[in-house]
Structures are given as structure tokens and as C-alpha cells.
Amino acid sequence: MEAGGKVVVLTGAGISAESGVPTFRDADGLWEGHRVEDVATPEAYAHQPHVVHRFYDARRAALTTVEPNPAHHALARLEEVLGDDLLVVTQNVDDLHERAGSLRVHHMHGHLRSAWCQSCGARTVWHDDLAHGPACPSCGEPALRPDIVWFGEIPHGMDLIEEALAEATLFVSIGTSSMVYPAAGFVRAARLLGARTLELNLDRSAASSVFDETRHGPASLLVPAWVEELLAASRA
Ligand code: OAD
């Protein structure tokens, strides 16, 4: 693996799986136990806000029981060396990248530990439940929703991501099934824009055939090994 240039890493639920955060589409995944349209759409929130709140309150509470794993730590170590030459774009709404020490993380699908006021638009760091209708700290209205990008909504910061992909010399996808767009299309965009592309995933994803290289295995092993390889190449 060659050194130098800018690196964009896209992460998905698979990187947090070994920390104990459930994925979506695996046999024991969240979408096996819940219908997407019941909990992860603006329509569900409009019709059954308590059901949606309970789903995300449970996931937010579960964050207190999990810790970053060696894959998150390896990306934080890589950022210590690459600095601004590394951007982690995550589809995950957990905070495990940050807790491992990563600073340059873009949460394109929102964040469990953020609440978004539907009255004044303020976003507030949030650690507690939302189902009981707490007041927005900015305007006082009980209008806080989970700050999650639901199906049918536009992911955060697409401009920022497109700029990063345009500058990237290496695009690495970690632990995502590549079933959900626009993230699933980043590999094609990165390739067209001249980046080398690498997939690190437990098994084949919907986009495996598009990558220059695919490695299969658990993220806790694959990611530290790849980071060591990259850092060794940059020292050589
Ligand atoms: P998925 O559940 O669709 O895919 C998880 C991927 O991680 C699968 O390809 C697994 O094989 C892989 N995987 C599982 N365990 C792993 C491990 N230990 N090491 C490496 N890989 C592993 O999750 P995402 O691709 O993240 O969006 O899903 C994308 C989006 O769909 C999510 O952000 C979410 C969901 O609906 C919203 O909620 C808006």
C-alpha cells in the first residue's frame, strides 16, 4: 500500500459490531427486529413519535455499555500521524470514533448524542431520553427529535464529503454493507476521481466488485493491520 496523499475512510455498523453495537442487516441486526418504516422515517415520527423515541432512547442508553474496539483505536492512531490528511466519514450514530480519540469525524447520518429542536432548529448535545418530551435548552419548547438522518432525508455535509473524495488518493470502506445510498456510491465516485479503493469487511458487500482491493475479516483485526501497513509505508 503506497504512502502519502489524502485518505478518506468510510465506516459503517461493522466497525462497531465487535464493541457490541448491533449492525442493521446481519441476522441479529436492528432491521431484523424493527421495520425501517416504523422507526427510521419522518413519517413514522409524525405518526408515532413515542415508538421512534423509544427506539432511539434505547440505542442512546446502550452507548453507555460499549467501548471502542481496536479498529476505532487504530483509526485514531492513523489520524495522529496524518492529521488533516485523514477524514473519517461515518454512517454510524454512535460516538466510538470520538471516544477512541478521533477528532476529524463526520457523522453523515447524524448522532445519537445530539437532539434537534423542531421549533427553533438548535442542536444540543444530549445524553438522556427524549420520549418524555424534555424542553429544548435554547427555546424551551418540548420539540426535540433524535438528530438522526432518516430514510428520505438528506445526509449531512454532502459538499464536504464530495470535496474530500475529490482530493483523496485513497478511499477505504470499513464495515458497511454498501446497501444505502449515497454512501454506497462513494467508492465509485472516489475511483472516478482517481483514488485507489480498499474495502475491509467481514464478508462481501454489495459493492465489493467495485473496489481495487477487498479484504475479508473482522474489523478489529483488519483495520489495525492495514493502519500498521500504511504507517510502515509512510516511514519507509
Ligand atoms: P449494515 O448492517 O447494513 O452492514 C454492516 C456490514 O458490516 C455488513 O456488510 C457486515 O458483513 C459487516 N460486519 C459485521 N460485523 C463486522 C465486523 N466485526 N468487522 C467488519 N465488518 C463487519 O450496516 P451499514 O452498512 O452501516 O442508516 O448500514 C448503512 C446504513 O443503513 C446505516 O447507517 C443506517 C442503516 O439503515 C440509517 O439509519 C439512516
PDB file of C-alpha atoms and ligand atoms in Angstrom:
ATOM      1  CA  MET A   1       0.000   0.000   0.000  1.00  0.00           C
ATOM      2  CA  GLU A   2       1.571   3.278  -1.075  1.00  0.00           C
ATOM      3  CA  ALA A   3       2.016   6.169   1.376  1.00  0.00           C
ATOM      4  CA  GLY A   4       1.259   9.884   1.010  1.00  0.00           C
ATOM      5  CA  GLY A   5      -1.804  11.846  -0.097  1.00  0.00           C
ATOM      6  CA  LYS A   6      -5.193  12.241   1.455  1.00  0.00           C
ATOM      7  CA  VAL A   7      -7.182   9.374   2.880  1.00  0.00           C
ATOM      8  CA  VAL A   8     -10.957   9.183   3.247  1.00  0.00           C
ATOM      9  CA  VAL A   9     -12.270   6.364   5.422  1.00  0.00           C
ATOM     10  CA  LEU A  10     -15.972   5.487   5.309  1.00  0.00           C
ATOM     11  CA  THR A  11     -17.188   3.460   8.284  1.00  0.00           C
ATOM     12  CA  GLY A  12     -20.410   1.550   8.836  1.00  0.00           C
ATOM     13  CA  ALA A  13     -22.019  -0.513  11.553  1.00  0.00           C
ATOM     14  CA  GLY A  14     -19.491  -3.343  11.098  1.00  0.00           C
ATOM     15  CA  ILE A  15     -16.707  -1.322  12.734  1.00  0.00           C
ATOM     16  CA  SER A  16     -18.735  -1.063  15.950  1.00  0.00           C
ATOM     17  CA  ALA A  17     -20.088  -4.640  15.868  1.00  0.00           C
ATOM     18  CA  GLU A  18     -17.274  -6.059  17.998  1.00  0.00           C
ATOM     19  CA  SER A  19     -17.907  -3.323  20.566  1.00  0.00           C
ATOM     20  CA  GLY A  20     -21.405  -4.748  20.991  1.00  0.00           C
ATOM     21  CA  VAL A  21     -23.362  -2.232  18.883  1.00  0.00           C
ATOM     22  CA  PRO A  22     -25.794  -4.180  16.673  1.00  0.00           C
ATOM     23  CA  THR A  23     -25.488  -3.821  12.895  1.00  0.00           C
ATOM     24  CA  PHE A  24     -28.586  -3.313  10.729  1.00  0.00           C
ATOM     25  CA  ARG A  25     -28.706  -6.079   8.138  1.00  0.00           C
ATOM     26  CA  ASP A  26     -26.937  -9.033   9.756  1.00  0.00           C
ATOM     27  CA  ALA A  27     -29.004 -11.929  11.136  1.00  0.00           C
ATOM     28  CA  ASP A  28     -29.224 -10.289  14.593  1.00  0.00           C
ATOM     29  CA  GLY A  29     -29.301  -6.759  13.129  1.00  0.00           C
ATOM     30  CA  LEU A  30     -31.628  -3.898  14.060  1.00  0.00           C
ATOM     31  CA  TRP A  31     -33.625  -4.131  10.832  1.00  0.00           C
ATOM     32  CA  GLU A  32     -34.376  -7.801  11.592  1.00  0.00           C
ATOM     33  CA  GLY A  33     -36.169  -6.741  14.793  1.00  0.00           C
ATOM     34  CA  HIS A  34     -37.720  -3.470  13.609  1.00  0.00           C
ATOM     35  CA  ARG A  35     -39.325  -2.291  10.403  1.00  0.00           C
ATOM     36  CA  VAL A  36     -37.415   0.679   8.964  1.00  0.00           C
ATOM     37  CA  GLU A  37     -40.677   2.441   8.163  1.00  0.00           C
ATOM     38  CA  ASP A  38     -41.805   2.197  11.815  1.00  0.00           C
ATOM     39  CA  VAL A  39     -38.756   3.809  13.400  1.00  0.00           C
ATOM     40  CA  ALA A  40     -36.473   5.488  10.866  1.00  0.00           C
ATOM     41  CA  THR A  41     -38.605   7.739   8.671  1.00  0.00           C
ATOM     42  CA  PRO A  42     -40.050  11.250   9.131  1.00  0.00           C
ATOM     43  CA  GLU A  43     -43.496   9.704   8.572  1.00  0.00           C
ATOM     44  CA  ALA A  44     -43.016   7.291  11.483  1.00  0.00           C
ATOM     45  CA  TYR A  45     -42.000  10.210  13.705  1.00  0.00           C
ATOM     46  CA  ALA A  46     -45.062  12.209  12.633  1.00  0.00           C
ATOM     47  CA  HIS A  47     -47.484   9.356  13.328  1.00  0.00           C
ATOM     48  CA  GLN A  48     -45.901   7.502  16.249  1.00  0.00           C
ATOM     49  CA  PRO A  49     -43.267   9.723  17.877  1.00  0.00           C
ATOM     50  CA  HIS A  50     -43.214   7.652  21.076  1.00  0.00           C
ATOM     51  CA  VAL A  51     -42.291   4.479  19.133  1.00  0.00           C
ATOM     52  CA  VAL A  52     -39.462   6.299  17.351  1.00  0.00           C
ATOM     53  CA  HIS A  53     -38.261   7.926  20.578  1.00  0.00           C
ATOM     54  CA  ARG A  54     -38.256   4.607  22.434  1.00  0.00           C
ATOM     55  CA  PHE A  55     -36.150   3.014  19.672  1.00  0.00           C
ATOM     56  CA  TYR A  56     -33.501   5.756  19.753  1.00  0.00           C
ATOM     57  CA  ASP A  57     -33.647   6.231  23.548  1.00  0.00           C
ATOM     58  CA  ALA A  58     -32.762   2.539  23.937  1.00  0.00           C
ATOM     59  CA  ARG A  59     -29.879   2.858  21.489  1.00  0.00           C
ATOM     60  CA  ARG A  60     -28.605   6.034  23.175  1.00  0.00           C
ATOM     61  CA  ALA A  61     -28.748   4.333  26.590  1.00  0.00           C
ATOM     62  CA  ALA A  62     -26.877   1.324  25.193  1.00  0.00           C
ATOM     63  CA  LEU A  63     -23.925   3.564  24.303  1.00  0.00           C
ATOM     64  CA  THR A  64     -23.049   3.677  27.998  1.00  0.00           C
ATOM     65  CA  THR A  65     -22.404  -0.088  27.925  1.00  0.00           C
ATOM     66  CA  VAL A  66     -19.983  -0.213  24.964  1.00  0.00           C
ATOM     67  CA  GLU A  67     -16.369   0.796  24.373  1.00  0.00           C
ATOM     68  CA  PRO A  68     -14.302   1.478  21.243  1.00  0.00           C
ATOM     69  CA  ASN A  69     -12.527  -1.588  19.849  1.00  0.00           C
ATOM     70  CA  PRO A  70      -9.074  -1.926  18.229  1.00  0.00           C
ATOM     71  CA  ALA A  71     -10.455  -0.783  14.856  1.00  0.00           C
ATOM     72  CA  HIS A  72     -11.600   2.584  16.252  1.00  0.00           C
ATOM     73  CA  HIS A  73      -8.311   2.962  18.120  1.00  0.00           C
ATOM     74  CA  ALA A  74      -6.281   2.193  15.001  1.00  0.00           C
ATOM     75  CA  LEU A  75      -8.058   4.960  13.050  1.00  0.00           C
ATOM     76  CA  ALA A  76      -7.362   7.410  15.880  1.00  0.00           C
ATOM     77  CA  ARG A  77      -3.681   6.381  15.753  1.00  0.00           C
ATOM     78  CA  LEU A  78      -3.645   6.944  11.999  1.00  0.00           C
ATOM     79  CA  GLU A  79      -5.089  10.435  12.488  1.00  0.00           C
ATOM     80  CA  GLU A  80      -2.315  11.280  14.962  1.00  0.00           C
ATOM     81  CA  VAL A  81       0.121  10.801  12.073  1.00  0.00           C
ATOM     82  CA  LEU A  82      -1.892  12.005   9.083  1.00  0.00           C
ATOM     83  CA  GLY A  83      -3.704  14.912  10.754  1.00  0.00           C
ATOM     84  CA  ASP A  84      -5.748  16.830   8.176  1.00  0.00           C
ATOM     85  CA  ASP A  85      -4.833  14.258   5.532  1.00  0.00           C
ATOM     86  CA  LEU A  86      -7.348  11.840   7.078  1.00  0.00           C
ATOM     87  CA  LEU A  87     -11.112  12.260   7.213  1.00  0.00           C
ATOM     88  CA  VAL A  88     -13.372   9.623   8.735  1.00  0.00           C
ATOM     89  CA  VAL A  89     -16.872   9.783   7.283  1.00  0.00           C
ATOM     90  CA  THR A  90     -19.117   7.580   9.364  1.00  0.00           C
ATOM     91  CA  GLN A  91     -22.632   6.323   8.787  1.00  0.00           C
ATOM     92  CA  ASN A  92     -22.686   5.371  12.454  1.00  0.00           C
ATOM     93  CA  VAL A  93     -24.617   7.348  15.027  1.00  0.00           C
ATOM     94  CA  ASP A  94     -22.558   6.092  17.973  1.00  0.00           C
ATOM     95  CA  ASP A  95     -19.647   8.029  19.481  1.00  0.00           C
ATOM     96  CA  LEU A  96     -16.999   5.295  19.422  1.00  0.00           C
ATOM     97  CA  HIS A  97     -14.671   7.050  16.954  1.00  0.00           C
ATOM     98  CA  GLU A  98     -14.591  10.131  19.185  1.00  0.00           C
ATOM     99  CA  ARG A  99     -14.127   8.057  22.337  1.00  0.00           C
ATOM    100  CA  ALA A 100     -11.146   6.331  20.703  1.00  0.00           C
ATOM    101  CA  GLY A 101      -9.609   9.781  20.132  1.00  0.00           C
ATOM    102  CA  SER A 102     -10.532  10.607  16.519  1.00  0.00           C
ATOM    103  CA  LEU A 103     -11.144  14.327  16.004  1.00  0.00           C
ATOM    104  CA  ARG A 104     -11.826  14.584  12.279  1.00  0.00           C
ATOM    105  CA  VAL A 105     -15.046  12.572  12.105  1.00  0.00           C
ATOM    106  CA  HIS A 106     -18.052  13.494  10.004  1.00  0.00           C
ATOM    107  CA  HIS A 107     -21.347  11.876  11.049  1.00  0.00           C
ATOM    108  CA  MET A 108     -23.262  11.846   7.789  1.00  0.00           C
ATOM    109  CA  HIS A 109     -26.300  10.067   9.318  1.00  0.00           C
ATOM    110  CA  GLY A 110     -26.441  12.193  12.475  1.00  0.00           C
ATOM    111  CA  HIS A 111     -25.620  11.345  16.059  1.00  0.00           C
ATOM    112  CA  LEU A 112     -27.435   9.649  18.947  1.00  0.00           C
ATOM    113  CA  ARG A 113     -25.907  12.101  21.389  1.00  0.00           C
ATOM    114  CA  SER A 114     -27.432  15.114  19.680  1.00  0.00           C
ATOM    115  CA  ALA A 115     -31.018  16.400  19.880  1.00  0.00           C
ATOM    116  CA  TRP A 116     -32.515  18.645  17.195  1.00  0.00           C
ATOM    117  CA  CYS A 117     -35.218  21.121  18.106  1.00  0.00           C
ATOM    118  CA  GLN A 118     -38.066  21.170  15.588  1.00  0.00           C
ATOM    119  CA  SER A 119     -39.188  24.550  16.931  1.00  0.00           C
ATOM    120  CA  CYS A 120     -36.016  26.702  16.893  1.00  0.00           C
ATOM    121  CA  GLY A 121     -33.630  24.468  14.927  1.00  0.00           C
ATOM    122  CA  ALA A 122     -30.966  24.333  17.665  1.00  0.00           C
ATOM    123  CA  ARG A 123     -28.863  21.222  18.060  1.00  0.00           C
ATOM    124  CA  THR A 124     -27.907  20.265  21.622  1.00  0.00           C
ATOM    125  CA  VAL A 125     -25.527  17.618  22.962  1.00  0.00           C
ATOM    126  CA  TRP A 126     -27.912  15.091  24.517  1.00  0.00           C
ATOM    127  CA  HIS A 127     -27.247  12.089  26.754  1.00  0.00           C
ATOM    128  CA  ASP A 128     -30.701  11.359  28.210  1.00  0.00           C
ATOM    129  CA  ASP A 129     -34.033  10.086  26.907  1.00  0.00           C
ATOM    130  CA  LEU A 130     -36.242  12.161  24.612  1.00  0.00           C
ATOM    131  CA  ALA A 131     -39.506  10.205  24.821  1.00  0.00           C
ATOM    132  CA  HIS A 132     -40.851  12.206  27.799  1.00  0.00           C
ATOM    133  CA  GLY A 133     -40.687  15.436  25.766  1.00  0.00           C
ATOM    134  CA  PRO A 134     -37.982  17.454  27.529  1.00  0.00           C
ATOM    135  CA  ALA A 135     -37.742  21.188  26.825  1.00  0.00           C
ATOM    136  CA  CYS A 136     -35.241  22.448  24.278  1.00  0.00           C
ATOM    137  CA  PRO A 137     -32.454  24.229  26.222  1.00  0.00           C
ATOM    138  CA  SER A 138     -32.460  27.015  23.614  1.00  0.00           C
ATOM    139  CA  CYS A 139     -36.162  27.878  23.211  1.00  0.00           C
ATOM    140  CA  GLY A 140     -37.958  25.930  25.941  1.00  0.00           C
ATOM    141  CA  GLU A 141     -40.307  24.111  23.557  1.00  0.00           C
ATOM    142  CA  PRO A 142     -40.755  20.338  24.019  1.00  0.00           C
ATOM    143  CA  ALA A 143     -39.864  19.785  20.371  1.00  0.00           C
ATOM    144  CA  LEU A 144     -36.645  17.749  20.425  1.00  0.00           C
ATOM    145  CA  ARG A 145     -36.238  14.898  17.945  1.00  0.00           C
ATOM    146  CA  PRO A 146     -33.347  12.462  17.585  1.00  0.00           C
ATOM    147  CA  ASP A 147     -30.682  14.118  15.419  1.00  0.00           C
ATOM    148  CA  ILE A 148     -30.640  11.144  13.067  1.00  0.00           C
ATOM    149  CA  VAL A 149     -30.883  11.246   9.276  1.00  0.00           C
ATOM    150  CA  TRP A 150     -33.890   9.093   8.487  1.00  0.00           C
ATOM    151  CA  PHE A 151     -34.783   7.389   5.223  1.00  0.00           C
ATOM    152  CA  GLY A 152     -35.964  10.061   2.798  1.00  0.00           C
ATOM    153  CA  GLU A 153     -33.802  12.758   4.419  1.00  0.00           C
ATOM    154  CA  ILE A 154     -30.560  14.179   3.069  1.00  0.00           C
ATOM    155  CA  PRO A 155     -27.320  13.133   4.802  1.00  0.00           C
ATOM    156  CA  HIS A 156     -25.257  15.837   6.471  1.00  0.00           C
ATOM    157  CA  GLY A 157     -22.365  17.566   4.746  1.00  0.00           C
ATOM    158  CA  MET A 158     -22.516  16.044   1.268  1.00  0.00           C
ATOM    159  CA  ASP A 159     -20.490  19.018  -0.077  1.00  0.00           C
ATOM    160  CA  LEU A 160     -17.761  18.391   2.454  1.00  0.00           C
ATOM    161  CA  ILE A 161     -17.707  14.677   1.592  1.00  0.00           C
ATOM    162  CA  GLU A 162     -17.590  15.305  -2.162  1.00  0.00           C
ATOM    163  CA  GLU A 163     -14.670  17.718  -1.709  1.00  0.00           C
ATOM    164  CA  ALA A 164     -12.812  15.163   0.401  1.00  0.00           C
ATOM    165  CA  LEU A 165     -13.439  12.411  -2.172  1.00  0.00           C
ATOM    166  CA  ALA A 166     -12.176  14.679  -4.953  1.00  0.00           C
ATOM    167  CA  GLU A 167      -8.896  15.203  -3.075  1.00  0.00           C
ATOM    168  CA  ALA A 168      -8.477  11.609  -1.869  1.00  0.00           C
ATOM    169  CA  THR A 169      -5.674   9.406  -3.119  1.00  0.00           C
ATOM    170  CA  LEU A 170      -7.010   6.501  -1.046  1.00  0.00           C
ATOM    171  CA  PHE A 171     -10.610   5.618  -0.149  1.00  0.00           C
ATOM    172  CA  VAL A 172     -11.166   2.901   2.432  1.00  0.00           C
ATOM    173  CA  SER A 173     -14.571   1.467   3.309  1.00  0.00           C
ATOM    174  CA  ILE A 174     -14.845  -0.375   6.638  1.00  0.00           C
ATOM    175  CA  GLY A 175     -17.748  -2.497   7.893  1.00  0.00           C
ATOM    176  CA  THR A 176     -20.549  -1.384   5.639  1.00  0.00           C
ATOM    177  CA  SER A 177     -22.896  -3.492   3.520  1.00  0.00           C
ATOM    178  CA  SER A 178     -22.930  -0.739   0.839  1.00  0.00           C
ATOM    179  CA  MET A 179     -26.707  -1.064   0.600  1.00  0.00           C
ATOM    180  CA  VAL A 180     -27.619   2.522   1.461  1.00  0.00           C
ATOM    181  CA  TYR A 181     -27.005   5.472  -0.847  1.00  0.00           C
ATOM    182  CA  PRO A 182     -25.424   7.957  -1.114  1.00  0.00           C
ATOM    183  CA  ALA A 183     -22.664   6.328   0.998  1.00  0.00           C
ATOM    184  CA  ALA A 184     -22.779   3.172  -1.148  1.00  0.00           C
ATOM    185  CA  GLY A 185     -21.826   5.301  -4.159  1.00  0.00           C
ATOM    186  CA  PHE A 186     -18.717   6.868  -2.625  1.00  0.00           C
ATOM    187  CA  VAL A 187     -16.441   4.097  -3.880  1.00  0.00           C
ATOM    188  CA  ARG A 188     -17.447   4.707  -7.499  1.00  0.00           C
ATOM    189  CA  ALA A 189     -17.039   8.470  -7.079  1.00  0.00           C
ATOM    190  CA  ALA A 190     -13.631   8.042  -5.441  1.00  0.00           C
ATOM    191  CA  ARG A 191     -12.455   5.739  -8.238  1.00  0.00           C
ATOM    192  CA  LEU A 192     -13.667   8.088 -10.944  1.00  0.00           C
ATOM    193  CA  LEU A 193     -11.852  10.924  -9.190  1.00  0.00           C
ATOM    194  CA  GLY A 194      -8.611   8.956  -9.186  1.00  0.00           C
ATOM    195  CA  ALA A 195      -8.365   7.387  -5.729  1.00  0.00           C
ATOM    196  CA  ARG A 196      -7.252   3.857  -5.011  1.00  0.00           C
ATOM    197  CA  THR A 197     -10.038   1.975  -3.211  1.00  0.00           C
ATOM    198  CA  LEU A 198      -9.870  -0.640  -0.468  1.00  0.00           C
ATOM    199  CA  GLU A 199     -12.677  -2.470   1.315  1.00  0.00           C
ATOM    200  CA  LEU A 200     -12.262  -4.004   4.775  1.00  0.00           C
ATOM    201  CA  ASN A 201     -15.375  -6.005   5.667  1.00  0.00           C
ATOM    202  CA  LEU A 202     -16.370  -9.228   7.360  1.00  0.00           C
ATOM    203  CA  ASP A 203     -17.679 -10.615   4.093  1.00  0.00           C
ATOM    204  CA  ARG A 204     -18.559  -9.491   0.585  1.00  0.00           C
ATOM    205  CA  SER A 205     -20.655  -6.343   0.372  1.00  0.00           C
ATOM    206  CA  ALA A 206     -22.938  -5.137  -2.404  1.00  0.00           C
ATOM    207  CA  ALA A 207     -20.031  -3.037  -3.724  1.00  0.00           C
ATOM    208  CA  SER A 208     -17.086  -5.428  -3.286  1.00  0.00           C
ATOM    209  CA  SER A 209     -16.570  -5.866  -7.014  1.00  0.00           C
ATOM    210  CA  VAL A 210     -16.052  -2.119  -7.461  1.00  0.00           C
ATOM    211  CA  PHE A 211     -13.049  -1.866  -5.121  1.00  0.00           C
ATOM    212  CA  ASP A 212      -9.451  -2.214  -6.277  1.00  0.00           C
ATOM    213  CA  GLU A 213      -8.887  -4.498  -3.307  1.00  0.00           C
ATOM    214  CA  THR A 214     -11.149  -6.227  -0.763  1.00  0.00           C
ATOM    215  CA  ARG A 215     -10.020  -7.875   2.461  1.00  0.00           C
ATOM    216  CA  HIS A 216     -12.398 -10.055   4.464  1.00  0.00           C
ATOM    217  CA  GLY A 217     -12.335 -10.477   8.244  1.00  0.00           C
ATOM    218  CA  PRO A 218     -13.267  -8.763  11.498  1.00  0.00           C
ATOM    219  CA  ALA A 219     -12.558  -5.041  11.654  1.00  0.00           C
ATOM    220  CA  SER A 220     -10.701  -5.437  14.973  1.00  0.00           C
ATOM    221  CA  LEU A 221      -8.004  -7.378  13.088  1.00  0.00           C
ATOM    222  CA  LEU A 222      -8.139  -5.931   9.573  1.00  0.00           C
ATOM    223  CA  VAL A 223      -8.080  -2.248  10.500  1.00  0.00           C
ATOM    224  CA  PRO A 224      -5.064  -2.272  12.868  1.00  0.00           C
ATOM    225  CA  ALA A 225      -3.149  -4.405  10.333  1.00  0.00           C
ATOM    226  CA  TRP A 226      -3.946  -2.006   7.478  1.00  0.00           C
ATOM    227  CA  VAL A 227      -3.036   1.049   9.587  1.00  0.00           C
ATOM    228  CA  GLU A 228       0.300  -0.525  10.536  1.00  0.00           C
ATOM    229  CA  GLU A 229       0.940  -1.265   6.862  1.00  0.00           C
ATOM    230  CA  LEU A 230       0.187   2.326   5.852  1.00  0.00           C
ATOM    231  CA  LEU A 231       2.300   3.803   8.635  1.00  0.00           C
ATOM    232  CA  ALA A 232       5.197   1.474   7.798  1.00  0.00           C
ATOM    233  CA  ALA A 233       4.976   2.584   4.144  1.00  0.00           C
ATOM    234  CA  SER A 234       4.983   6.246   5.187  1.00  0.00           C
ATOM    235  CA  ARG A 235       8.124   5.662   7.320  1.00  0.00           C
ATOM    236  CA  ALA A 236       9.946   3.842   4.507  1.00  0.00           C
TER     237      ALA A 236
HETATM  238  P1  OAD B   1     -25.226  -2.943   7.731  1.00  0.00           P
HETATM  239  O1  OAD B   1     -25.822  -3.635   8.892  1.00  0.00           O
HETATM  240  O2  OAD B   1     -26.041  -2.807   6.509  1.00  0.00           O
HETATM  241  O3  OAD B   1     -23.874  -3.652   7.280  1.00  0.00           O
HETATM  242  C1  OAD B   1     -22.877  -3.956   8.214  1.00  0.00           C
HETATM  243  C2  OAD B   1     -21.714  -4.595   7.464  1.00  0.00           C
HETATM  244  O4  OAD B   1     -20.683  -4.821   8.411  1.00  0.00           O
HETATM  245  C3  OAD B   1     -22.030  -5.931   6.809  1.00  0.00           C
HETATM  246  O5  OAD B   1     -21.512  -5.948   5.490  1.00  0.00           O
HETATM  247  C4  OAD B   1     -21.327  -6.956   7.694  1.00  0.00           C
HETATM  248  O6  OAD B   1     -20.829  -8.064   6.970  1.00  0.00           O
HETATM  249  C5  OAD B   1     -20.170  -6.121   8.215  1.00  0.00           C
HETATM  250  N1  OAD B   1     -19.665  -6.567   9.529  1.00  0.00           N
HETATM  251  C6  OAD B   1     -20.348  -7.133  10.552  1.00  0.00           C
HETATM  252  N2  OAD B   1     -19.531  -7.392  11.581  1.00  0.00           N
HETATM  253  C7  OAD B   1     -18.292  -6.972  11.208  1.00  0.00           C
HETATM  254  C8  OAD B   1     -17.015  -6.974  11.824  1.00  0.00           C
HETATM  255  N3  OAD B   1     -16.834  -7.449  13.050  1.00  0.00           N
HETATM  256  N4  OAD B   1     -15.965  -6.479  11.128  1.00  0.00           N
HETATM  257  C9  OAD B   1     -16.133  -5.987   9.868  1.00  0.00           C
HETATM  258  N5  OAD B   1     -17.310  -5.970   9.227  1.00  0.00           N
HETATM  259  C10 OAD B   1     -18.380  -6.449   9.882  1.00  0.00           C
HETATM  260  O7  OAD B   1     -24.729  -1.507   8.265  1.00  0.00           O
HETATM  261  P2  OAD B   1     -24.326  -0.199   7.414  1.00  0.00           P
HETATM  262  O8  OAD B   1     -23.715  -0.576   6.121  1.00  0.00           O
HETATM  263  O9  OAD B   1     -23.581   0.690   8.322  1.00  0.00           O
HETATM  264  O10 OAD B   1     -28.802   4.263   8.232  1.00  0.00           O
HETATM  265  O11 OAD B   1     -25.750   0.429   7.143  1.00  0.00           O
HETATM  266  C11 OAD B   1     -25.820   1.657   6.456  1.00  0.00           C
HETATM  267  C12 OAD B   1     -26.989   2.455   6.957  1.00  0.00           C
HETATM  268  O12 OAD B   1     -28.173   1.667   6.870  1.00  0.00           O
HETATM  269  C13 OAD B   1     -26.919   2.832   8.414  1.00  0.00           C
HETATM  270  O13 OAD B   1     -26.169   3.996   8.652  1.00  0.00           O
HETATM  271  C14 OAD B   1     -28.345   3.026   8.780  1.00  0.00           C
HETATM  272  C15 OAD B   1     -28.932   1.815   8.077  1.00  0.00           C
HETATM  273  O14 OAD B   1     -30.251   1.893   7.738  1.00  0.00           O
HETATM  274  C16 OAD B   1     -29.769   4.940   8.877  1.00  0.00           C
HETATM  275  O15 OAD B   1     -30.304   4.565   9.898  1.00  0.00           O
HETATM  276  C17 OAD B   1     -30.109   6.227   8.200  1.00  0.00           C
END
